[in-house]
Structure formats: C-alpha cells, structure tokens
Short mmCIF file of C-alpha atoms in Angstrom, two decimals:
data_model
loop_
_atom_site.label_atom_id
_atom_site.label_comp_id
_atom_site.label_asym_id
_atom_site.label_seq_id
_atom_site.Cartn_x
_atom_site.Cartn_y
_atom_site.Cartn_z
CA MET A 882 50.44 38.86 35.83
CA GLU A 883 51.39 40.83 37.82
CA MET A 884 54.51 41.41 36.14
CA VAL A 885 52.49 42.57 32.54
CA GLY A 886 49.86 44.07 34.14
CA ARG A 887 52.80 47.06 36.44
CA HIS A 888 54.15 47.23 32.55
CA LEU A 889 50.67 47.85 30.93
CA PHE A 890 49.74 49.96 34.17
CA ASN A 891 53.78 52.65 33.90
CA SER A 892 53.65 52.52 30.64
CA VAL A 893 50.87 55.59 31.02
CA ALA A 894 51.61 58.27 33.12
CA LEU A 895 48.65 59.15 35.39
CA ILE A 896 47.41 63.39 35.04
CA GLN A 897 45.07 64.95 36.93
CA GLY A 898 42.69 66.79 35.59
CA HIS A 899 39.51 69.06 36.91
CA ARG A 900 35.87 67.71 37.22
CA ARG A 901 33.34 68.96 34.52
CA VAL A 902 29.93 70.27 34.46
CA LEU A 903 27.59 69.54 32.46
CA HIS A 904 24.17 71.30 31.88
CA LEU A 905 21.86 69.01 31.29
CA ALA A 906 18.32 68.75 29.89
CA PRO A 907 16.06 65.97 32.54
CA PRO A 908 15.46 63.50 29.79
CA PHE A 909 19.40 63.32 29.39
CA LEU A 910 20.25 62.68 32.99
CA VAL A 911 20.27 60.10 35.79
CA GLU A 912 21.38 59.15 39.09
CA ASP A 913 22.19 56.21 41.06
CA TYR A 914 22.62 54.39 36.87
CA GLU A 915 23.72 50.87 37.66
CA PRO A 916 25.49 49.21 35.39
CA VAL A 917 24.01 46.66 33.30
CA ALA A 918 26.00 44.26 33.41
CA LEU A 919 25.30 43.84 37.53
CA GLU A 920 21.73 43.59 36.63
CA THR A 921 22.10 40.94 34.78
CA CYS A 922 23.99 38.81 37.10
CA ARG A 923 21.55 39.31 39.62
CA LYS A 924 19.57 37.72 37.01
CA GLY A 925 21.29 34.81 36.85
CA LEU A 926 22.00 35.89 33.05
CA MET A 927 25.75 35.88 32.81
CA GLN A 928 26.49 32.66 33.12
CA ALA A 929 24.36 31.82 30.10
CA LYS A 930 25.55 34.21 28.29
CA VAL A 931 29.72 32.80 28.63
CA GLU A 932 28.15 29.39 27.43
CA GLU A 933 26.63 31.18 24.46
CA ALA A 934 30.14 33.14 23.54
CA ARG A 935 32.17 29.87 23.90
CA GLU A 936 30.07 28.11 21.57
CA GLU A 937 30.64 31.63 18.92
CA LEU A 938 34.50 30.57 19.87
CA GLU A 939 33.93 26.92 18.51
CA ASN A 940 32.30 27.59 14.89
CA CYS A 941 33.91 31.31 14.90
CA ARG A 942 31.94 33.62 13.29
CA ALA A 943 32.64 36.40 16.21
CA CYS A 944 32.68 39.39 13.48
CA PRO A 945 31.52 39.51 9.16
CA ARG A 946 34.07 37.80 8.05
CA ASP A 947 31.97 34.52 9.27
CA CYS A 948 35.82 32.60 9.47
CA ARG A 949 34.45 29.51 11.03
CA VAL A 950 37.41 28.68 12.64
CA ASN A 951 37.60 26.46 15.91
CA ARG A 952 39.51 29.14 18.20
CA LEU A 953 38.87 27.27 21.20
CA LYS A 954 41.54 24.75 19.25
CA ASP A 955 43.85 28.11 19.15
CA VAL A 956 42.59 28.21 15.10
CA ARG A 957 42.95 31.58 13.53
CA GLY A 958 41.07 33.07 10.80
CA ALA A 959 41.57 36.46 9.65
CA CYS A 960 41.64 38.77 12.34
CA ASN A 961 44.92 36.40 13.21
CA THR A 962 43.74 35.43 16.88
CA GLY A 963 42.95 32.34 18.39
CA ARG A 964 41.52 31.29 21.86
CA HIS A 965 42.60 34.41 23.75
CA ALA A 966 42.19 37.66 22.97
CA VAL A 967 45.71 40.14 22.71
CA VAL A 968 45.99 42.97 24.36
CA SER A 969 48.60 45.57 23.99
CA SER A 970 47.96 48.30 26.60
CA ALA A 971 45.52 49.63 29.32
CA PHE A 972 45.00 52.57 31.01
CA PRO A 973 43.27 56.04 32.18
CA HIS A 974 42.75 57.94 28.36
CA PHE A 975 42.99 61.32 28.53
CA GLY A 976 42.32 61.63 24.75
CA GLU A 977 38.57 59.83 24.84
CA GLU A 978 35.47 62.23 24.64
CA SER A 979 34.89 64.67 27.31
CA VAL A 980 32.61 62.94 28.51
CA LEU A 981 34.39 59.40 28.69
CA GLN A 982 36.95 60.57 30.50
CA GLY A 983 36.21 62.96 32.95
CA TRP A 984 38.38 63.92 35.08
CA ASN A 985 40.17 60.36 36.31
CA GLY A 986 39.96 58.77 33.00
CA SER A 987 38.21 56.35 31.11
CA GLY A 988 39.68 52.49 31.96
CA THR A 989 40.99 51.56 27.93
CA ILE A 990 42.28 48.10 27.32
CA PHE A 991 43.30 48.36 23.39
CA PHE A 992 43.06 44.83 21.85
CA GLY A 993 46.04 43.77 19.31
CA LEU A 994 45.11 42.76 15.24
CA CYS A 995 42.06 43.55 13.93
CA ASN A 996 39.65 42.35 11.60
CA LEU A 997 39.86 45.41 8.96
CA ARG A 998 42.05 46.44 6.65
CA CYS A 999 42.24 49.86 6.58
CA VAL A 1000 45.33 51.84 4.77
CA PHE A 1001 45.23 54.26 6.92
CA CYS A 1002 45.31 53.11 10.78
CA GLN A 1003 46.89 55.16 12.89
CA ASN A 1004 47.44 52.35 14.99
CA TRP A 1005 48.38 49.83 12.46
CA ASP A 1006 51.64 49.01 14.82
CA ILE A 1007 49.10 47.20 16.87
CA SER A 1008 45.79 46.58 14.09
CA GLN A 1009 47.74 44.68 12.22
CA LYS A 1010 50.99 43.26 14.05
CA LYS A 1011 50.63 41.56 16.61
CA GLN A 1012 51.83 43.89 20.17
CA GLY A 1013 51.11 42.72 23.19
CA TRP A 1014 50.06 39.62 25.41
CA GLU A 1015 47.99 36.89 24.85
CA LEU A 1016 45.57 36.95 27.75
CA LYS A 1017 42.81 34.68 29.66
CA PRO A 1018 39.75 35.77 31.10
CA ASP A 1019 40.89 36.19 34.55
CA GLU A 1020 43.64 37.91 33.55
CA ILE A 1021 41.64 41.12 31.74
CA ALA A 1022 39.16 40.76 34.19
CA ASP A 1023 41.90 41.49 37.21
CA LEU A 1024 43.30 44.42 34.29
CA MET A 1025 39.68 45.82 34.65
CA LEU A 1026 39.55 45.92 38.27
CA LYS A 1027 42.77 47.22 38.57
CA LEU A 1028 41.96 50.33 36.39
CA GLN A 1029 38.37 50.44 38.58
CA ASN A 1030 40.16 49.89 42.00
CA GLU A 1031 43.83 51.46 41.41
CA THR A 1032 43.30 54.04 39.16
CA LYS A 1033 39.50 54.86 39.98
CA CYS A 1034 38.55 55.57 36.43
CA HIS A 1035 34.87 55.76 35.61
CA ASN A 1036 34.49 53.33 32.83
CA ILE A 1037 35.82 50.56 31.14
CA ASN A 1038 36.72 50.54 27.62
CA PHE A 1039 37.62 48.37 25.25
CA VAL A 1040 38.84 49.62 21.85
CA THR A 1041 38.80 47.32 19.27
CA PRO A 1042 36.20 44.18 20.84
CA GLU A 1043 34.91 43.54 17.67
CA HIS A 1044 36.77 40.03 16.38
CA VAL A 1045 37.13 38.58 20.59
CA ALA A 1046 33.50 39.53 21.59
CA PRO A 1047 33.48 36.23 23.13
CA GLN A 1048 36.15 36.41 25.32
CA VAL A 1049 34.78 40.37 26.08
CA VAL A 1050 32.22 38.72 27.82
CA GLU A 1051 34.39 36.36 29.95
CA ALA A 1052 36.42 38.78 31.43
CA ILE A 1053 33.02 40.65 32.23
CA ALA A 1054 31.51 38.19 34.11
CA LEU A 1055 34.89 37.51 36.28
CA ALA A 1056 35.21 41.34 36.72
CA VAL A 1057 32.10 41.63 37.67
CA ASP A 1058 32.05 38.84 40.30
CA GLY A 1059 35.13 40.93 41.06
CA GLY A 1060 33.22 43.54 42.27
CA LEU A 1061 33.46 46.18 39.24
CA LYS A 1062 30.43 48.28 39.33
CA VAL A 1063 31.47 50.81 36.77
CA PRO A 1064 30.16 51.20 33.27
CA ILE A 1065 31.83 49.15 30.15
CA ILE A 1066 32.30 50.93 26.79
CA TYR A 1067 32.57 48.48 23.96
CA ASN A 1068 34.51 51.07 21.12
CA THR A 1069 34.49 49.06 17.99
CA SER A 1070 34.80 50.25 13.98
CA SER A 1071 31.26 49.06 13.78
CA TYR A 1072 32.66 45.74 12.16
CA ASP A 1073 29.99 43.63 14.27
CA SER A 1074 28.11 40.49 13.47
CA GLN A 1075 24.98 40.69 14.94
CA LYS A 1076 25.50 37.48 17.03
CA SER A 1077 27.92 39.17 19.05
CA LEU A 1078 26.21 42.51 19.81
CA LYS A 1079 23.53 40.13 20.94
CA LEU A 1080 25.85 38.52 23.51
CA MET A 1081 26.61 42.29 24.60
CA ASP A 1082 22.73 42.92 25.54
CA GLY A 1083 22.66 43.24 28.89
CA LEU A 1084 26.64 43.29 29.63
CA VAL A 1085 27.33 46.76 27.82
CA ASP A 1086 26.44 50.44 29.08
CA ILE A 1087 28.11 52.22 26.51
CA TYR A 1088 28.78 52.00 23.42
CA LEU A 1089 31.50 53.66 20.37
CA PRO A 1090 31.01 53.14 17.65
CA ASP A 1091 32.95 54.75 14.43
CA PHE A 1092 30.94 54.81 10.81
CA LYS A 1093 33.87 55.71 8.18
CA PHE A 1094 32.29 55.22 5.05
CA TRP A 1095 29.05 54.75 3.33
CA SER A 1096 29.75 53.53 -0.03
CA PRO A 1097 30.88 49.57 -0.88
CA GLU A 1098 33.22 50.86 -3.12
CA THR A 1099 35.21 53.60 -0.73
CA SER A 1100 34.76 50.69 1.69
CA GLN A 1101 36.49 48.19 0.16
CA ARG A 1102 39.62 50.57 -1.29
CA LEU A 1103 39.23 51.26 2.58
CA CYS A 1104 39.41 48.94 4.44
CA LYS A 1105 38.79 46.37 2.38
CA ALA A 1106 35.47 44.90 3.77
CA ARG A 1107 33.07 45.62 1.08
CA ASP A 1108 29.80 45.18 3.43
CA TYR A 1109 31.03 47.31 5.85
CA PRO A 1110 28.06 49.88 4.99
CA GLU A 1111 25.37 47.92 5.25
CA VAL A 1112 27.09 45.76 8.61
CA ALA A 1113 27.65 49.50 9.84
CA ARG A 1114 24.01 50.58 9.17
CA GLN A 1115 22.79 47.57 10.71
CA ALA A 1116 24.73 46.82 13.86
CA ILE A 1117 24.49 51.03 15.32
CA LEU A 1118 20.56 49.98 15.35
CA GLU A 1119 21.05 47.53 17.18
CA MET A 1120 22.98 49.72 19.45
CA GLN A 1121 20.14 52.16 19.71
CA ARG A 1122 18.14 49.06 20.33
CA GLN A 1123 20.06 48.11 23.28
CA VAL A 1124 20.99 51.59 25.25
CA GLY A 1125 19.42 54.25 23.63
CA ASP A 1126 20.40 58.24 22.97
CA LEU A 1127 23.42 58.72 25.72
CA VAL A 1128 22.76 59.72 29.44
CA PHE A 1129 24.85 61.38 31.77
CA ASN A 1130 24.71 61.90 35.76
CA SER A 1131 24.94 65.42 37.25
CA GLN A 1132 28.64 65.53 37.16
CA GLY A 1133 28.58 65.32 33.19
CA LEU A 1134 30.35 61.53 32.90
CA ALA A 1135 28.50 59.48 30.25
CA GLN A 1136 26.59 56.70 32.15
CA LYS A 1137 24.71 54.40 29.47
CA GLY A 1138 23.26 54.68 25.37
CA VAL A 1139 24.92 55.35 22.06
CA LEU A 1140 28.07 58.20 20.86
CA ILE A 1141 28.54 57.59 17.35
CA ARG A 1142 31.57 58.45 16.33
CA HIS A 1143 33.00 59.48 12.29
CA LEU A 1144 36.15 60.20 11.47
CA VAL A 1145 36.29 63.23 9.05
CA MET A 1146 38.44 62.29 6.52
CA PRO A 1147 39.48 64.44 2.72
CA ASN A 1148 37.77 64.50 -0.18
CA HIS A 1149 34.76 62.04 1.91
CA GLU A 1150 32.63 65.09 2.59
CA GLU A 1151 29.34 63.00 0.23
CA GLU A 1152 30.16 60.20 2.56
CA ALA A 1153 30.35 62.06 5.67
CA LYS A 1154 26.86 63.68 4.71
CA ALA A 1155 24.95 60.51 3.80
CA ILE A 1156 26.38 59.20 7.39
CA LEU A 1157 25.06 62.41 9.01
CA LYS A 1158 21.61 61.90 6.74
CA PHE A 1159 21.55 58.05 8.14
CA VAL A 1160 22.19 59.22 12.22
CA SER A 1161 19.42 61.79 11.38
CA ASP A 1162 17.10 59.61 10.50
CA SER A 1163 16.96 55.99 11.19
CA VAL A 1164 18.92 56.00 14.94
CA SER A 1165 17.73 59.85 16.37
CA LYS A 1166 17.48 63.10 16.19
CA ASP A 1167 19.71 63.58 19.95
CA ALA A 1168 21.98 61.30 18.77
CA PHE A 1169 25.30 61.83 20.45
CA VAL A 1170 26.92 62.92 17.05
CA HIS A 1171 31.32 63.65 17.97
CA LEU A 1172 32.58 64.12 14.06
CA MET A 1173 37.00 63.84 14.49
CA GLU A 1174 38.84 65.86 13.76
CA GLN A 1175 42.17 64.40 14.39
CA TYR A 1176 42.88 62.46 10.69
CA ARG A 1177 46.26 62.26 9.25
CA PRO A 1178 48.28 60.12 6.27
CA THR A 1179 50.06 57.19 7.89
CA PHE A 1180 49.86 53.54 7.38
CA SER A 1181 49.88 52.38 3.13
CA VAL A 1182 48.67 56.29 2.48
CA GLY A 1183 50.91 57.74 0.90
CA LYS A 1184 53.90 55.17 1.06
CA GLY A 1185 51.55 52.46 -1.06
CA GLU A 1186 50.72 49.04 -1.10
CA THR A 1187 50.71 46.54 -4.07
CA ARG A 1188 46.83 45.70 -4.05
CA ALA A 1189 46.03 41.80 -5.76
CA ARG A 1190 43.35 43.22 -8.56
CA THR A 1191 44.52 47.30 -8.21
CA GLY A 1192 48.39 47.40 -8.65
CA PHE A 1193 50.41 49.05 -6.21
CA THR A 1194 48.13 52.14 -5.08
CA THR A 1195 49.40 55.09 -3.19
CA TYR A 1196 45.43 56.59 -2.07
CA GLU A 1197 45.88 60.52 -3.29
CA GLU A 1198 42.84 61.04 -2.71
CA ILE A 1199 43.02 61.33 0.95
CA ASN A 1200 46.97 61.54 0.86
CA ARG A 1201 46.58 65.06 3.34
CA PRO A 1202 44.84 66.23 6.70
CA VAL A 1203 41.31 67.36 6.71
CA THR A 1204 40.61 71.35 6.03
CA GLU A 1205 38.71 73.53 7.91
CA SER A 1206 36.68 74.00 5.91
CA GLU A 1207 35.66 70.74 4.86
CA ILE A 1208 35.56 70.12 9.48
CA ASP A 1209 33.30 73.59 8.69
CA GLY A 1210 30.92 72.65 5.80
CA LEU A 1211 29.58 69.15 8.13
CA ARG A 1212 29.25 69.89 11.08
CA ALA A 1213 26.49 72.73 9.63
CA PHE A 1214 24.99 70.24 7.57
CA ALA A 1215 24.67 68.50 10.69
CA GLN A 1216 22.98 70.71 12.11
CA ASP A 1217 20.56 72.12 9.03
CA LEU A 1218 19.53 68.00 9.34
CA GLY A 1219 18.14 68.56 13.43
CA LEU A 1220 21.13 67.41 15.41
CA TRP A 1221 22.06 68.55 17.96
CA ARG A 1222 24.26 66.52 20.20
CA PHE A 1223 27.64 67.15 20.34
CA GLU A 1224 31.53 66.68 21.75
CA GLY A 1225 32.58 69.34 20.99
CA ASP A 1226 31.30 73.27 20.83
CA PHE A 1227 29.53 74.34 17.45
CA ASP A 1228 28.88 78.07 17.14
#
C-alpha cells in the first residue's frame, strides 16, 4: 500500500494558492467546528455503523440498482465492484468549488466504476473501466490521513461513492480512530439509496450532489436510469435533513451543509429550470448552488453507440458545448426564484 499511496500522491503536483476572504452573514458562520464523525465515534456509535455497512454488502442494496448480490464474497453487480472499493487516484484537488479547495486543496479520493452509465461522462475512463487499485478499508483510511497530515488538505472528498458507500463507512471509522479531524465530503451523482444515506448520517459533513436530469425519459436516454430524477430528489432532501444549508468558518472554508451542483447541458434549459425550482421550493431558499459550465461532448456523444431499444444513437441534441446565453438565462432564472448563494459571482 505504501508504494500505491506514493504513486497516487506523486501523480499530481501540489499547487500553492492564496487564502480567500469570504464575507459571511452570521447564520452561515461557524467557529471551532467539530466534524460529525468525531462525535459519532465519541458516543460509541461507530461500530454499529460499520456492522450495518457490512450487512448492506452481504445483500447489496448500496445503491438504487438493488442488485442483492453478496459483495462480501466478491460477487459483482451493476457497478462491477466487489468486496473492496477501486480507488483511481487520491490528491489535493484545486478544481473544486472555491469554498472547498481553499489554499491547500480538497483531499479528493476518486473511486473507480459507477452505478450510472452517463453517455457524456467526462471521467468515462475510470467510471466505465476498471482503472485503479482495489483497496481495503485500512488502505483507504491511510490515504485519508495522508491527505490530512502530509498535504494539509482542508477536507476529505469522496468522489463517486454511491456504489461503495459501505466501504466508505469502514474507512471513515478507521481514519477517525487514526486521528482524522477534517470535514468529510460526499461528492455524488445523487443516485444514492436512502439506506446508504442513512449510514452516512453522523459521518458526512458536506454533501456535494450533482442533480443532472428532471425527467425519467431524459434520464433513461442519457444515464440509463429511468428512476434517477425521483431518486435524486429524495436523496437531496435527505442530505438537507441531515446537514442543512452550507456554513463556513471565518476563513471562507465550507464546514457543513449541502452544496448542490447542476451541470448545464445544451438544449436542456427546461429541465435545469425544473431542478432549480425544486431546490428553491423544496430544499431551501438559502441553498448554495453551483451552475457548472464545463460540459463538453465526450465519451459516446457524437461518436455514438448501439442501444438495445433505439439502435445506433449519437445524442446529437447534446453534441455541442453550452452557450453563454444558456448559462446567463439559468443564472437569471435562479435569482428570480429567490436563490442567492452561488459559486462564482453573479452580476
């Protein structure tokens, strides 16, 4: 593991930035914040969570695919992941939201493979192929502690953890026992089971869900999960129930709460508006929102693929970047809804 750990860390050069200053209203300011996993451990509740996580793996319902396979015996379902999580990389990330990356970076641990099949996935080389190492919980915990102690990251950021939520619980328990004391981020597509999210209650400080699509038809076409919209809505409501609106310390670093992402896609303005309205009406007017602009056609888009029911498909409706007018229109719509906390500056 020591050799693997060095490889993961040395694969990305560290970038030194400058501290950001964030002007905060008092309700969104916290000082001397203690990550929730520390309290869970102190109360003697951690072992019960670990045992429940292992039970979930035995008849896997870790995500909405409900494969019911015994992953403790390394049987693989839709996500193609068995007993141990696949870790593709671990490093201080400076491409996350400013309130997460700070000046030392967000300590990202990218999990390989996925429970969705997004035709435009920008990380398809690790989400649809097995690229990385199958690591045991203690090895993942070791990575977490290295990110905290050696590279001084502000948080631990689990990327695409939906299908390995039980393994995440095991790793968190060991890392806390080993001295972890920074906030934990759960960075997800929002295709999460309620069972797994309840396991995360008392372990995760910051939820970072990407709400992708509003309609079942679009979801089936673009991520091959017709139930995605309803699952995502319920998942985000549960996240909000657990940790509430995003709050920061005086240095402008997020400490606890929900930060909702939406990847803006071409020709999907109405779906984006429906998602923003859901956030405003059902989550919180004070929700922190990031309208992401970095969509680009990749993976199966333009190149095409053969689908069982529709034949050869190239997804022409999303085969271009988003336009500035599409972004500006959604920003204005979000503000008209009363949303006001955004990543980046809105004029």
